[in-house]
Amino acid sequence: MDTDRTTTPDRKQEARMSTVELTKDNFDEIVSGNDFVLIDFWAEWCGPCKSFGPIFERSSEKHDDLVFAKVDTEAQPELAQAFQIQSIPTVMIVRDNIAVFAQPGALPEAALEDVIDQARKLDMDEVRASVAEAQQAGQEQQAQG
């Protein structure tokens, strides 16, 4: 029957094609609940943010297996402060709850695609080991200080 054409996976895919708005209320749920999240920190008054928005949106349509999310820094100052966002737009990639990329400035489309490709290729076991080493070194430095 034709009535069964719209299945749950199709709806899920459609939902993923557009970006998700991140707020302090849903941030942990979305970032913790997904393996790979691209975040665009932006504001309505920001010219470069407006020019980067369509690039981010087109990329979300190409990568429907990833979560694309936006944080309006004016509406969500706590999130901007928590991530020490000092310039917008800033693009951040979080894989397995670890920020693996963060860069201020509007990326050209090819650069954004390259960053996504590099982040996909990361060996997350190596990243976790590196994070653990950095945390250990920081604790040792604190103990000495």
PDB file of C-alpha atoms in Angstrom:
ATOM      1  CA  MET A   1       0.000   0.000   0.000  1.00  0.00           C
ATOM      2  CA  ASP A   2       1.105   3.553  -0.671  1.00  0.00           C
ATOM      3  CA  THR A   3       0.198   4.677   2.849  1.00  0.00           C
ATOM      4  CA  ASP A   4       3.345   3.030   4.237  1.00  0.00           C
ATOM      5  CA  ARG A   5       5.745   5.022   2.057  1.00  0.00           C
ATOM      6  CA  THR A   6       6.679   7.435   4.823  1.00  0.00           C
ATOM      7  CA  THR A   7       8.685   5.307   7.211  1.00  0.00           C
ATOM      8  CA  THR A   8      10.384   6.339  10.394  1.00  0.00           C
ATOM      9  CA  PRO A   9      13.923   6.231   8.890  1.00  0.00           C
ATOM     10  CA  ASP A  10      12.865   8.639   6.130  1.00  0.00           C
ATOM     11  CA  ARG A  11      11.435  11.061   8.652  1.00  0.00           C
ATOM     12  CA  LYS A  12      14.579  10.766  10.746  1.00  0.00           C
ATOM     13  CA  GLN A  13      16.716  11.447   7.681  1.00  0.00           C
ATOM     14  CA  GLU A  14      14.602  14.497   6.799  1.00  0.00           C
ATOM     15  CA  ALA A  15      14.955  15.794  10.345  1.00  0.00           C
ATOM     16  CA  ARG A  16      18.720  15.376  10.181  1.00  0.00           C
ATOM     17  CA  MET A  17      18.998  17.303   6.916  1.00  0.00           C
ATOM     18  CA  SER A  18      18.157  20.533   8.669  1.00  0.00           C
ATOM     19  CA  THR A  19      20.210  21.842  11.521  1.00  0.00           C
ATOM     20  CA  VAL A  20      19.206  21.475  15.143  1.00  0.00           C
ATOM     21  CA  GLU A  21      19.105  24.482  17.446  1.00  0.00           C
ATOM     22  CA  LEU A  22      21.217  23.836  20.529  1.00  0.00           C
ATOM     23  CA  THR A  23      20.219  25.399  23.827  1.00  0.00           C
ATOM     24  CA  LYS A  24      21.493  24.959  27.356  1.00  0.00           C
ATOM     25  CA  ASP A  25      18.465  22.682  27.899  1.00  0.00           C
ATOM     26  CA  ASN A  26      19.106  20.226  25.028  1.00  0.00           C
ATOM     27  CA  PHE A  27      22.878  20.547  24.550  1.00  0.00           C
ATOM     28  CA  ASP A  28      23.971  17.587  26.688  1.00  0.00           C
ATOM     29  CA  GLU A  29      21.259  15.329  25.295  1.00  0.00           C
ATOM     30  CA  ILE A  30      22.115  16.060  21.649  1.00  0.00           C
ATOM     31  CA  VAL A  31      25.901  16.090  21.977  1.00  0.00           C
ATOM     32  CA  SER A  32      26.078  13.053  24.287  1.00  0.00           C
ATOM     33  CA  GLY A  33      23.462  11.178  22.277  1.00  0.00           C
ATOM     34  CA  ASN A  34      25.321  11.417  18.966  1.00  0.00           C
ATOM     35  CA  ASP A  35      28.772  10.261  17.881  1.00  0.00           C
ATOM     36  CA  PHE A  36      29.550  13.169  15.550  1.00  0.00           C
ATOM     37  CA  VAL A  37      28.161  16.689  15.960  1.00  0.00           C
ATOM     38  CA  LEU A  38      29.132  19.815  14.029  1.00  0.00           C
ATOM     39  CA  ILE A  39      28.284  23.014  15.867  1.00  0.00           C
ATOM     40  CA  ASP A  40      28.052  26.496  14.372  1.00  0.00           C
ATOM     41  CA  PHE A  41      28.248  29.248  17.015  1.00  0.00           C
ATOM     42  CA  TRP A  42      26.636  32.324  15.426  1.00  0.00           C
ATOM     43  CA  ALA A  43      24.552  35.449  15.991  1.00  0.00           C
ATOM     44  CA  GLU A  44      21.889  37.227  13.944  1.00  0.00           C
ATOM     45  CA  TRP A  45      23.859  40.504  13.752  1.00  0.00           C
ATOM     46  CA  CYS A  46      27.038  38.786  12.467  1.00  0.00           C
ATOM     47  CA  GLY A  47      27.663  39.328   8.739  1.00  0.00           C
ATOM     48  CA  PRO A  48      30.175  36.472   8.327  1.00  0.00           C
ATOM     49  CA  CYS A  49      27.742  34.195  10.204  1.00  0.00           C
ATOM     50  CA  LYS A  50      25.031  34.995   7.666  1.00  0.00           C
ATOM     51  CA  SER A  51      27.336  34.189   4.747  1.00  0.00           C
ATOM     52  CA  PHE A  52      28.494  30.943   6.417  1.00  0.00           C
ATOM     53  CA  GLY A  53      24.949  29.784   7.269  1.00  0.00           C
ATOM     54  CA  PRO A  54      24.078  28.523   3.746  1.00  0.00           C
ATOM     55  CA  ILE A  55      27.442  26.700   3.502  1.00  0.00           C
ATOM     56  CA  PHE A  56      26.750  24.946   6.817  1.00  0.00           C
ATOM     57  CA  GLU A  57      23.214  24.104   5.648  1.00  0.00           C
ATOM     58  CA  ARG A  58      24.407  22.643   2.301  1.00  0.00           C
ATOM     59  CA  SER A  59      26.958  20.549   4.141  1.00  0.00           C
ATOM     60  CA  SER A  60      24.233  19.198   6.431  1.00  0.00           C
ATOM     61  CA  GLU A  61      22.365  18.018   3.340  1.00  0.00           C
ATOM     62  CA  LYS A  62      25.455  16.145   2.084  1.00  0.00           C
ATOM     63  CA  HIS A  63      26.132  14.424   5.415  1.00  0.00           C
ATOM     64  CA  ASP A  64      22.803  13.142   6.673  1.00  0.00           C
ATOM     65  CA  ASP A  65      24.611  10.673   8.955  1.00  0.00           C
ATOM     66  CA  LEU A  66      25.996  13.562  11.049  1.00  0.00           C
ATOM     67  CA  VAL A  67      24.246  15.987  13.376  1.00  0.00           C
ATOM     68  CA  PHE A  68      24.547  19.645  12.404  1.00  0.00           C
ATOM     69  CA  ALA A  69      23.644  22.066  15.163  1.00  0.00           C
ATOM     70  CA  LYS A  70      23.631  25.821  15.676  1.00  0.00           C
ATOM     71  CA  VAL A  71      24.111  27.840  18.858  1.00  0.00           C
ATOM     72  CA  ASP A  72      22.790  31.395  18.783  1.00  0.00           C
ATOM     73  CA  THR A  73      25.368  33.042  21.043  1.00  0.00           C
ATOM     74  CA  GLU A  74      22.988  35.904  21.828  1.00  0.00           C
ATOM     75  CA  ALA A  75      20.206  33.570  22.989  1.00  0.00           C
ATOM     76  CA  GLN A  76      22.594  31.063  24.629  1.00  0.00           C
ATOM     77  CA  PRO A  77      25.397  33.099  26.245  1.00  0.00           C
ATOM     78  CA  GLU A  78      26.051  30.315  28.785  1.00  0.00           C
ATOM     79  CA  LEU A  79      26.999  27.891  26.007  1.00  0.00           C
ATOM     80  CA  ALA A  80      29.193  30.447  24.278  1.00  0.00           C
ATOM     81  CA  GLN A  81      30.927  31.163  27.588  1.00  0.00           C
ATOM     82  CA  ALA A  82      31.302  27.467  28.470  1.00  0.00           C
ATOM     83  CA  PHE A  83      33.169  26.896  25.192  1.00  0.00           C
ATOM     84  CA  GLN A  84      35.101  30.176  25.454  1.00  0.00           C
ATOM     85  CA  ILE A  85      33.731  31.407  22.129  1.00  0.00           C
ATOM     86  CA  GLN A  86      35.349  34.781  21.521  1.00  0.00           C
ATOM     87  CA  SER A  87      34.750  35.164  17.804  1.00  0.00           C
ATOM     88  CA  ILE A  88      31.858  34.143  15.592  1.00  0.00           C
ATOM     89  CA  PRO A  89      31.171  32.241  13.557  1.00  0.00           C
ATOM     90  CA  THR A  90      33.060  29.425  15.234  1.00  0.00           C
ATOM     91  CA  VAL A  91      32.758  25.867  13.965  1.00  0.00           C
ATOM     92  CA  MET A  92      33.288  23.044  16.419  1.00  0.00           C
ATOM     93  CA  ILE A  93      33.244  19.295  15.840  1.00  0.00           C
ATOM     94  CA  VAL A  94      32.507  16.981  18.742  1.00  0.00           C
ATOM     95  CA  ARG A  95      33.144  13.259  18.308  1.00  0.00           C
ATOM     96  CA  ASP A  96      32.373  10.840  21.124  1.00  0.00           C
ATOM     97  CA  ASN A  97      31.920  13.790  23.526  1.00  0.00           C
ATOM     98  CA  ILE A  98      35.379  15.175  22.714  1.00  0.00           C
ATOM     99  CA  ALA A  99      35.838  18.486  20.892  1.00  0.00           C
ATOM    100  CA  VAL A 100      38.224  17.472  18.100  1.00  0.00           C
ATOM    101  CA  PHE A 101      38.058  20.722  16.115  1.00  0.00           C
ATOM    102  CA  ALA A 102      37.236  24.341  16.855  1.00  0.00           C
ATOM    103  CA  GLN A 103      38.019  27.274  14.604  1.00  0.00           C
ATOM    104  CA  PRO A 104      36.659  30.804  14.454  1.00  0.00           C
ATOM    105  CA  GLY A 105      35.845  32.311  11.086  1.00  0.00           C
ATOM    106  CA  ALA A 106      33.561  31.469   8.187  1.00  0.00           C
ATOM    107  CA  LEU A 107      35.009  28.461   6.409  1.00  0.00           C
ATOM    108  CA  PRO A 108      34.699  28.163   2.641  1.00  0.00           C
ATOM    109  CA  GLU A 109      32.635  25.144   1.581  1.00  0.00           C
ATOM    110  CA  ALA A 110      35.677  23.116   0.443  1.00  0.00           C
ATOM    111  CA  ALA A 111      37.462  23.780   3.753  1.00  0.00           C
ATOM    112  CA  LEU A 112      34.410  22.682   5.766  1.00  0.00           C
ATOM    113  CA  GLU A 113      34.177  19.471   3.738  1.00  0.00           C
ATOM    114  CA  ASP A 114      37.908  18.845   4.287  1.00  0.00           C
ATOM    115  CA  VAL A 115      37.560  19.358   8.054  1.00  0.00           C
ATOM    116  CA  ILE A 116      34.601  16.940   8.159  1.00  0.00           C
ATOM    117  CA  ASP A 117      36.618  14.375   6.175  1.00  0.00           C
ATOM    118  CA  GLN A 118      39.608  14.727   8.522  1.00  0.00           C
ATOM    119  CA  ALA A 119      37.380  14.418  11.599  1.00  0.00           C
ATOM    120  CA  ARG A 120      35.785  11.258  10.163  1.00  0.00           C
ATOM    121  CA  LYS A 121      39.252   9.718   9.748  1.00  0.00           C
ATOM    122  CA  LEU A 122      40.377  10.377  13.324  1.00  0.00           C
ATOM    123  CA  ASP A 123      41.257   7.327  15.387  1.00  0.00           C
ATOM    124  CA  MET A 124      39.171   8.102  18.457  1.00  0.00           C
ATOM    125  CA  ASP A 125      41.130   5.623  20.602  1.00  0.00           C
ATOM    126  CA  GLU A 126      44.249   7.708  19.904  1.00  0.00           C
ATOM    127  CA  VAL A 127      42.326  10.925  20.624  1.00  0.00           C
ATOM    128  CA  ARG A 128      41.066   9.560  23.961  1.00  0.00           C
ATOM    129  CA  ALA A 129      44.600   8.452  24.883  1.00  0.00           C
ATOM    130  CA  SER A 130      45.940  11.903  24.022  1.00  0.00           C
ATOM    131  CA  VAL A 131      43.232  13.588  26.117  1.00  0.00           C
ATOM    132  CA  ALA A 132      44.012  11.281  29.053  1.00  0.00           C
ATOM    133  CA  GLU A 133      47.744  12.090  28.761  1.00  0.00           C
ATOM    134  CA  ALA A 134      47.024  15.826  28.708  1.00  0.00           C
ATOM    135  CA  GLN A 135      44.770  15.529  31.759  1.00  0.00           C
ATOM    136  CA  GLN A 136      47.427  13.506  33.611  1.00  0.00           C
ATOM    137  CA  ALA A 137      50.112  16.087  32.736  1.00  0.00           C
ATOM    138  CA  GLY A 138      47.826  18.879  33.928  1.00  0.00           C
ATOM    139  CA  GLN A 139      47.212  17.119  37.232  1.00  0.00           C
ATOM    140  CA  GLU A 140      50.928  16.542  37.732  1.00  0.00           C
ATOM    141  CA  GLN A 141      51.646  20.197  36.959  1.00  0.00           C
ATOM    142  CA  GLN A 142      48.997  21.296  39.489  1.00  0.00           C
ATOM    143  CA  ALA A 143      50.494  19.010  42.128  1.00  0.00           C
ATOM    144  CA  GLN A 144      53.936  20.561  41.546  1.00  0.00           C
ATOM    145  CA  GLY A 145      52.599  24.137  41.515  1.00  0.00           C
TER     146      GLY A 145
END
